[in-house]
Structures are given as C-alpha cells and as structure tokens.
PDB file of C-alpha atoms in Angstrom:
ATOM      1  CA  ALA A   1      -6.944  22.863  16.821  1.00  0.00           C
ATOM      2  CA  ASN A   2      -5.778  23.570  13.423  1.00  0.00           C
ATOM      3  CA  SER A   3      -2.560  25.561  14.385  1.00  0.00           C
ATOM      4  CA  GLY A   4       0.193  25.177  16.890  1.00  0.00           C
ATOM      5  CA  GLU A   5      -0.804  28.622  18.547  1.00  0.00           C
ATOM      6  CA  LYS A   6      -4.562  27.334  18.850  1.00  0.00           C
ATOM      7  CA  ALA A   7      -3.327  23.961  20.390  1.00  0.00           C
ATOM      8  CA  LEU A   8      -1.285  25.653  23.100  1.00  0.00           C
ATOM      9  CA  LYS A   9      -4.190  28.034  23.935  1.00  0.00           C
ATOM     10  CA  ALA A  10      -6.617  25.061  24.060  1.00  0.00           C
ATOM     11  CA  VAL A  11      -4.650  23.170  26.761  1.00  0.00           C
ATOM     12  CA  GLU A  12      -4.691  26.145  29.010  1.00  0.00           C
ATOM     13  CA  GLY A  13      -7.482  26.478  31.433  1.00  0.00           C
ATOM     14  CA  ASP A  14      -9.247  24.626  34.184  1.00  0.00           C
ATOM     15  CA  ASN A  15      -9.806  21.378  32.418  1.00  0.00           C
ATOM     16  CA  PRO A  16      -6.730  20.359  30.493  1.00  0.00           C
ATOM     17  CA  PRO A  17      -6.873  17.359  28.159  1.00  0.00           C
ATOM     18  CA  ASP A  18      -5.739  13.889  29.288  1.00  0.00           C
ATOM     19  CA  LEU A  19      -3.844  13.334  26.097  1.00  0.00           C
ATOM     20  CA  ILE A  20      -2.933  15.402  23.030  1.00  0.00           C
ATOM     21  CA  LEU A  21      -2.832  13.977  19.488  1.00  0.00           C
ATOM     22  CA  LEU A  22      -0.383  16.370  17.552  1.00  0.00           C
ATOM     23  CA  ASP A  23       0.505  16.487  13.871  1.00  0.00           C
ATOM     24  CA  ILE A  24       3.987  17.724  13.055  1.00  0.00           C
ATOM     25  CA  MET A  25       3.096  19.653  10.004  1.00  0.00           C
ATOM     26  CA  MET A  26       0.859  22.521  10.956  1.00  0.00           C
ATOM     27  CA  PRO A  27       0.565  26.115   9.924  1.00  0.00           C
ATOM     28  CA  GLY A  28       2.572  28.596  11.840  1.00  0.00           C
ATOM     29  CA  MET A  29       4.209  26.687  14.627  1.00  0.00           C
ATOM     30  CA  SER A  30       5.314  22.958  13.967  1.00  0.00           C
ATOM     31  CA  GLY A  31       4.067  20.112  16.172  1.00  0.00           C
ATOM     32  CA  TYR A  32       7.673  19.747  17.275  1.00  0.00           C
ATOM     33  CA  GLU A  33       7.707  23.329  18.625  1.00  0.00           C
ATOM     34  CA  VAL A  34       4.297  22.809  20.217  1.00  0.00           C
ATOM     35  CA  CYS A  35       5.395  19.644  22.007  1.00  0.00           C
ATOM     36  CA  GLN A  36       8.621  21.360  23.279  1.00  0.00           C
ATOM     37  CA  LYS A  37       6.516  24.167  24.657  1.00  0.00           C
ATOM     38  CA  LEU A  38       4.119  21.774  26.373  1.00  0.00           C
ATOM     39  CA  LYS A  39       6.918  19.745  27.840  1.00  0.00           C
ATOM     40  CA  THR A  40       8.708  22.853  29.331  1.00  0.00           C
ATOM     41  CA  ASN A  41       5.540  24.350  30.863  1.00  0.00           C
ATOM     42  CA  SER A  42       4.998  23.203  34.362  1.00  0.00           C
ATOM     43  CA  THR A  43       1.275  23.031  33.929  1.00  0.00           C
ATOM     44  CA  THR A  44       1.179  20.747  30.901  1.00  0.00           C
ATOM     45  CA  HIS A  45       4.455  18.791  30.950  1.00  0.00           C
ATOM     46  CA  HIS A  46       2.650  15.681  32.414  1.00  0.00           C
ATOM     47  CA  ILE A  47       0.130  15.444  29.552  1.00  0.00           C
ATOM     48  CA  PRO A  48       0.981  12.652  27.068  1.00  0.00           C
ATOM     49  CA  VAL A  49       1.580  13.707  23.510  1.00  0.00           C
ATOM     50  CA  ILE A  50       1.199  11.326  20.706  1.00  0.00           C
ATOM     51  CA  PHE A  51       2.420  12.574  17.219  1.00  0.00           C
ATOM     52  CA  LEU A  52       0.044  11.474  14.444  1.00  0.00           C
ATOM     53  CA  THR A  53       1.776  12.322  11.383  1.00  0.00           C
ATOM     54  CA  ALA A  54       2.669  11.422   7.681  1.00  0.00           C
ATOM     55  CA  MET A  55       6.396  11.969   8.507  1.00  0.00           C
ATOM     56  CA  GLU A  56       7.740   8.399   8.738  1.00  0.00           C
ATOM     57  CA  SER A  57      11.597   8.609   8.699  1.00  0.00           C
ATOM     58  CA  ILE A  58      13.524   7.186  11.678  1.00  0.00           C
ATOM     59  CA  GLU A  59      14.899  10.577  12.177  1.00  0.00           C
ATOM     60  CA  ASP A  60      11.534  12.276  12.490  1.00  0.00           C
ATOM     61  CA  GLU A  61      10.358   9.726  14.947  1.00  0.00           C
ATOM     62  CA  GLN A  62      13.558   9.880  17.066  1.00  0.00           C
ATOM     63  CA  LYS A  63      13.135  13.749  17.107  1.00  0.00           C
ATOM     64  CA  GLY A  64       9.541  13.564  18.175  1.00  0.00           C
ATOM     65  CA  LEU A  65      10.375  11.160  21.080  1.00  0.00           C
ATOM     66  CA  GLN A  66      13.304  13.277  22.087  1.00  0.00           C
ATOM     67  CA  MET A  67      11.036  16.274  22.283  1.00  0.00           C
ATOM     68  CA  GLY A  68       9.024  14.354  24.940  1.00  0.00           C
ATOM     69  CA  ALA A  69       6.248  12.641  22.866  1.00  0.00           C
ATOM     70  CA  SER A  70       5.094   9.545  24.510  1.00  0.00           C
ATOM     71  CA  ASP A  71       4.306   7.849  21.222  1.00  0.00           C
ATOM     72  CA  TYR A  72       4.625   8.400  17.462  1.00  0.00           C
ATOM     73  CA  ILE A  73       2.128   7.051  14.979  1.00  0.00           C
ATOM     74  CA  THR A  74       2.463   7.346  11.246  1.00  0.00           C
ATOM     75  CA  LYS A  75      -0.334   7.595   8.805  1.00  0.00           C
ATOM     76  CA  PRO A  76      -2.151   5.708   7.409  1.00  0.00           C
ATOM     77  CA  ILE A  77      -3.429   4.523  10.811  1.00  0.00           C
ATOM     78  CA  SER A  78      -5.186   1.550  12.060  1.00  0.00           C
ATOM     79  CA  PRO A  79      -8.006   2.783  14.174  1.00  0.00           C
ATOM     80  CA  ALA A  80      -7.868  -0.279  16.544  1.00  0.00           C
ATOM     81  CA  ILE A  81      -4.136   0.044  17.154  1.00  0.00           C
ATOM     82  CA  MET A  82      -4.427   3.927  17.560  1.00  0.00           C
ATOM     83  CA  LEU A  83      -7.156   3.437  20.131  1.00  0.00           C
ATOM     84  CA  ALA A  84      -5.060   1.035  21.966  1.00  0.00           C
ATOM     85  CA  ARG A  85      -2.116   3.300  22.056  1.00  0.00           C
ATOM     86  CA  VAL A  86      -4.391   6.220  23.289  1.00  0.00           C
ATOM     87  CA  LEU A  87      -5.738   3.870  26.133  1.00  0.00           C
ATOM     88  CA  VAL A  88      -2.231   2.852  27.166  1.00  0.00           C
ATOM     89  CA  ASN A  89      -1.096   6.432  27.151  1.00  0.00           C
ATOM     90  CA  THR A  90      -3.979   7.750  29.122  1.00  0.00           C
ATOM     91  CA  GLN A  91      -3.524   4.932  31.629  1.00  0.00           C
ATOM     92  CA  ALA A  92       0.143   5.366  32.202  1.00  0.00           C
ATOM     93  CA  GLY A  93       1.165   4.564  35.666  1.00  0.00           C
ATOM     94  CA  LYS A  94      -1.758   2.088  36.081  1.00  0.00           C
ATOM     95  CA  THR A  95      -0.921  -1.584  36.187  1.00  0.00           C
ATOM     96  CA  ASP A  96      -4.106  -2.709  34.311  1.00  0.00           C
ATOM     97  CA  TYR A  97      -4.414  -2.492  30.526  1.00  0.00           C
ATOM     98  CA  PRO A  98      -7.416  -4.821  29.806  1.00  0.00           C
ATOM     99  CA  GLN A  99      -9.012  -2.571  27.296  1.00  0.00           C
ATOM    100  CA  ALA A 100      -5.840  -1.964  25.244  1.00  0.00           C
ATOM    101  CA  ILE A 101      -5.092  -5.888  25.203  1.00  0.00           C
ATOM    102  CA  LYS A 102      -8.709  -6.610  24.151  1.00  0.00           C
ATOM    103  CA  LEU A 103      -8.538  -4.036  21.204  1.00  0.00           C
ATOM    104  CA  LEU A 104      -5.180  -5.691  20.187  1.00  0.00           C
ATOM    105  CA  GLN A 105      -6.649  -8.927  20.230  1.00  0.00           C
ATOM    106  CA  LEU A 106      -9.634  -7.948  18.232  1.00  0.00           C
ATOM    107  CA  SER A 107      -7.274  -6.344  15.666  1.00  0.00           C
ATOM    108  CA  SER A 108      -5.357  -9.634  15.396  1.00  0.00           C
ATOM    109  CA  LEU A 109      -8.604 -11.505  14.954  1.00  0.00           C
ATOM    110  CA  GLU A 110      -9.574  -9.151  12.126  1.00  0.00           C
ATOM    111  CA  LEU A 111      -6.210  -9.683  10.424  1.00  0.00           C
ATOM    112  CA  GLU A 112      -6.570 -13.485  10.703  1.00  0.00           C
ATOM    113  CA  GLN A 113     -10.020 -13.241   9.217  1.00  0.00           C
ATOM    114  CA  GLU A 114      -8.592 -11.135   6.280  1.00  0.00           C
ATOM    115  CA  ILE A 115      -5.768 -13.615   5.618  1.00  0.00           C
ATOM    116  CA  GLN A 116      -8.361 -16.435   5.532  1.00  0.00           C
ATOM    117  CA  VAL A 117     -10.546 -14.338   2.932  1.00  0.00           C
ATOM    118  CA  GLN A 118      -7.416 -13.954   0.814  1.00  0.00           C
ATOM    119  CA  LEU A 119      -6.586 -17.519   0.985  1.00  0.00           C
ATOM    120  CA  ASP A 120     -10.117 -18.628   0.133  1.00  0.00           C
ATOM    121  CA  SER A 121     -10.305 -16.196  -2.856  1.00  0.00           C
ATOM    122  CA  ASN A 122      -7.011 -16.966  -4.485  1.00  0.00           C
ATOM    123  CA  PRO A 123      -6.544 -20.529  -5.786  1.00  0.00           C
ATOM    124  CA  LEU A 124      -2.853 -20.029  -6.229  1.00  0.00           C
ATOM    125  CA  LEU A 125      -2.331 -19.725  -2.623  1.00  0.00           C
ATOM    126  CA  GLU A 126      -2.104 -22.744  -0.432  1.00  0.00           C
ATOM    127  CA  VAL A 127      -1.269 -23.271   3.163  1.00  0.00           C
ATOM    128  CA  ILE A 128       0.921 -26.327   3.852  1.00  0.00           C
ATOM    129  CA  ASP A 129       1.134 -27.935   7.205  1.00  0.00           C
ATOM    130  CA  PRO A 130       4.678 -28.790   7.883  1.00  0.00           C
ATOM    131  CA  SER A 131       3.700 -31.617  10.008  1.00  0.00           C
ATOM    132  CA  GLU A 132       2.120 -33.472   6.910  1.00  0.00           C
ATOM    133  CA  GLU A 133       4.225 -36.215   5.319  1.00  0.00           C
ATOM    134  CA  GLY A 134       5.944 -35.160   1.983  1.00  0.00           C
ATOM    135  CA  HIS A 135       6.141 -31.442   2.812  1.00  0.00           C
ATOM    136  CA  GLN A 136       9.288 -29.680   3.747  1.00  0.00           C
ATOM    137  CA  SER A 137       9.007 -27.138   6.587  1.00  0.00           C
ATOM    138  CA  GLY A 138       8.164 -23.628   5.844  1.00  0.00           C
ATOM    139  CA  THR A 139       7.724 -24.132   1.946  1.00  0.00           C
ATOM    140  CA  THR A 140       4.770 -23.756  -0.317  1.00  0.00           C
ATOM    141  CA  ALA A 141       3.688 -25.831  -3.339  1.00  0.00           C
ATOM    142  CA  ALA A 142       4.684 -22.959  -5.615  1.00  0.00           C
ATOM    143  CA  SER A 143       8.320 -22.725  -4.227  1.00  0.00           C
ATOM    144  CA  GLN A 144       8.711 -26.371  -4.399  1.00  0.00           C
ATOM    145  CA  SER A 145       7.840 -26.698  -8.048  1.00  0.00           C
ATOM    146  CA  ALA A 146       9.899 -23.845  -9.564  1.00  0.00           C
ATOM    147  CA  SER A 147      12.711 -25.811 -11.316  1.00  0.00           C
ATOM    148  CA  GLY A 148      13.710 -27.674  -8.327  1.00  0.00           C
ATOM    149  CA  VAL A 149      14.712 -24.486  -6.596  1.00  0.00           C
ATOM    150  CA  MET A 150      13.308 -23.929  -3.129  1.00  0.00           C
ATOM    151  CA  THR A 151      12.712 -20.428  -1.618  1.00  0.00           C
ATOM    152  CA  ALA A 152      12.037 -19.588   2.059  1.00  0.00           C
TER     153      ALA A 152
END
C-alpha cells in the first residue's frame, strides 16, 4: 500500500498478513499512526510490524518500538539481514530458527569474501598474525612504521 489509509484497509479481511513492513514517511497517515491503529485493533494487534525507513535517529527507533513495532530497520538495507529479521518475526513463539541462522551465516560468509577481495586488491593492506614472531598484538605494518608511534 502506498498510504497509511490503504495499508489499514489492506489488513482488514479474511486473510490478514503474517507480517507488515511499514515505512514511517507516507502520504496522509504516518507509519507511526498506522502502527498505533494496528496495535489497538483487536483483530490486528498480533501482526508483527517492522518499520523499514530512512529515519535513523535513536529517538525515531525508540518511538517506533514504543508504538508496538517488533523491529526497526533503517535504509539502506541488507537483503539477507532483512530476510532473516522477517523470518524471525514471522516465526515468533517458535523455538526453531534454522532459516534465519542460515541466512545470517551466508551474510557473514559474503562479508568475509568481500574483505578478502579488498585485501587481495590493495597492496597497502596487510594482515599480520599476532602469533608470528616480531609482531606486536593487534598492530599492522603501517601503524608500526609511522615515526615509531603505534596506533591500535
């Protein structure tokens, strides 16, 4: 739905959604108002609401969660993380989250691969194994050579 009013109408009916992704900034009624109406309605109060928004201040997030949202995601989004959060919220009350865990592990693997690509493509970056002789724990070659000053 592209407005708060349309979102409220869309959840009414015989087949309500399992989850609602809701932007805060919408024409007409704000996402905060929509969430508040959903949470005070006896037929929709149980539906998890995830705010998906560009509003990234702590106060905005607190307000969204206080309104009853089950999660708050700021843009830009990571598709894998968003999918994991959707799965966790649609499986609320269940004890098994294998799909969400698998998605987070895949996301972590992608991040490790990207780090390796960056390390391989930039000759100025060097990973130092702190267990090797002659290296101080947690430092890089660049930080050791800068006028004898070491940075952590």
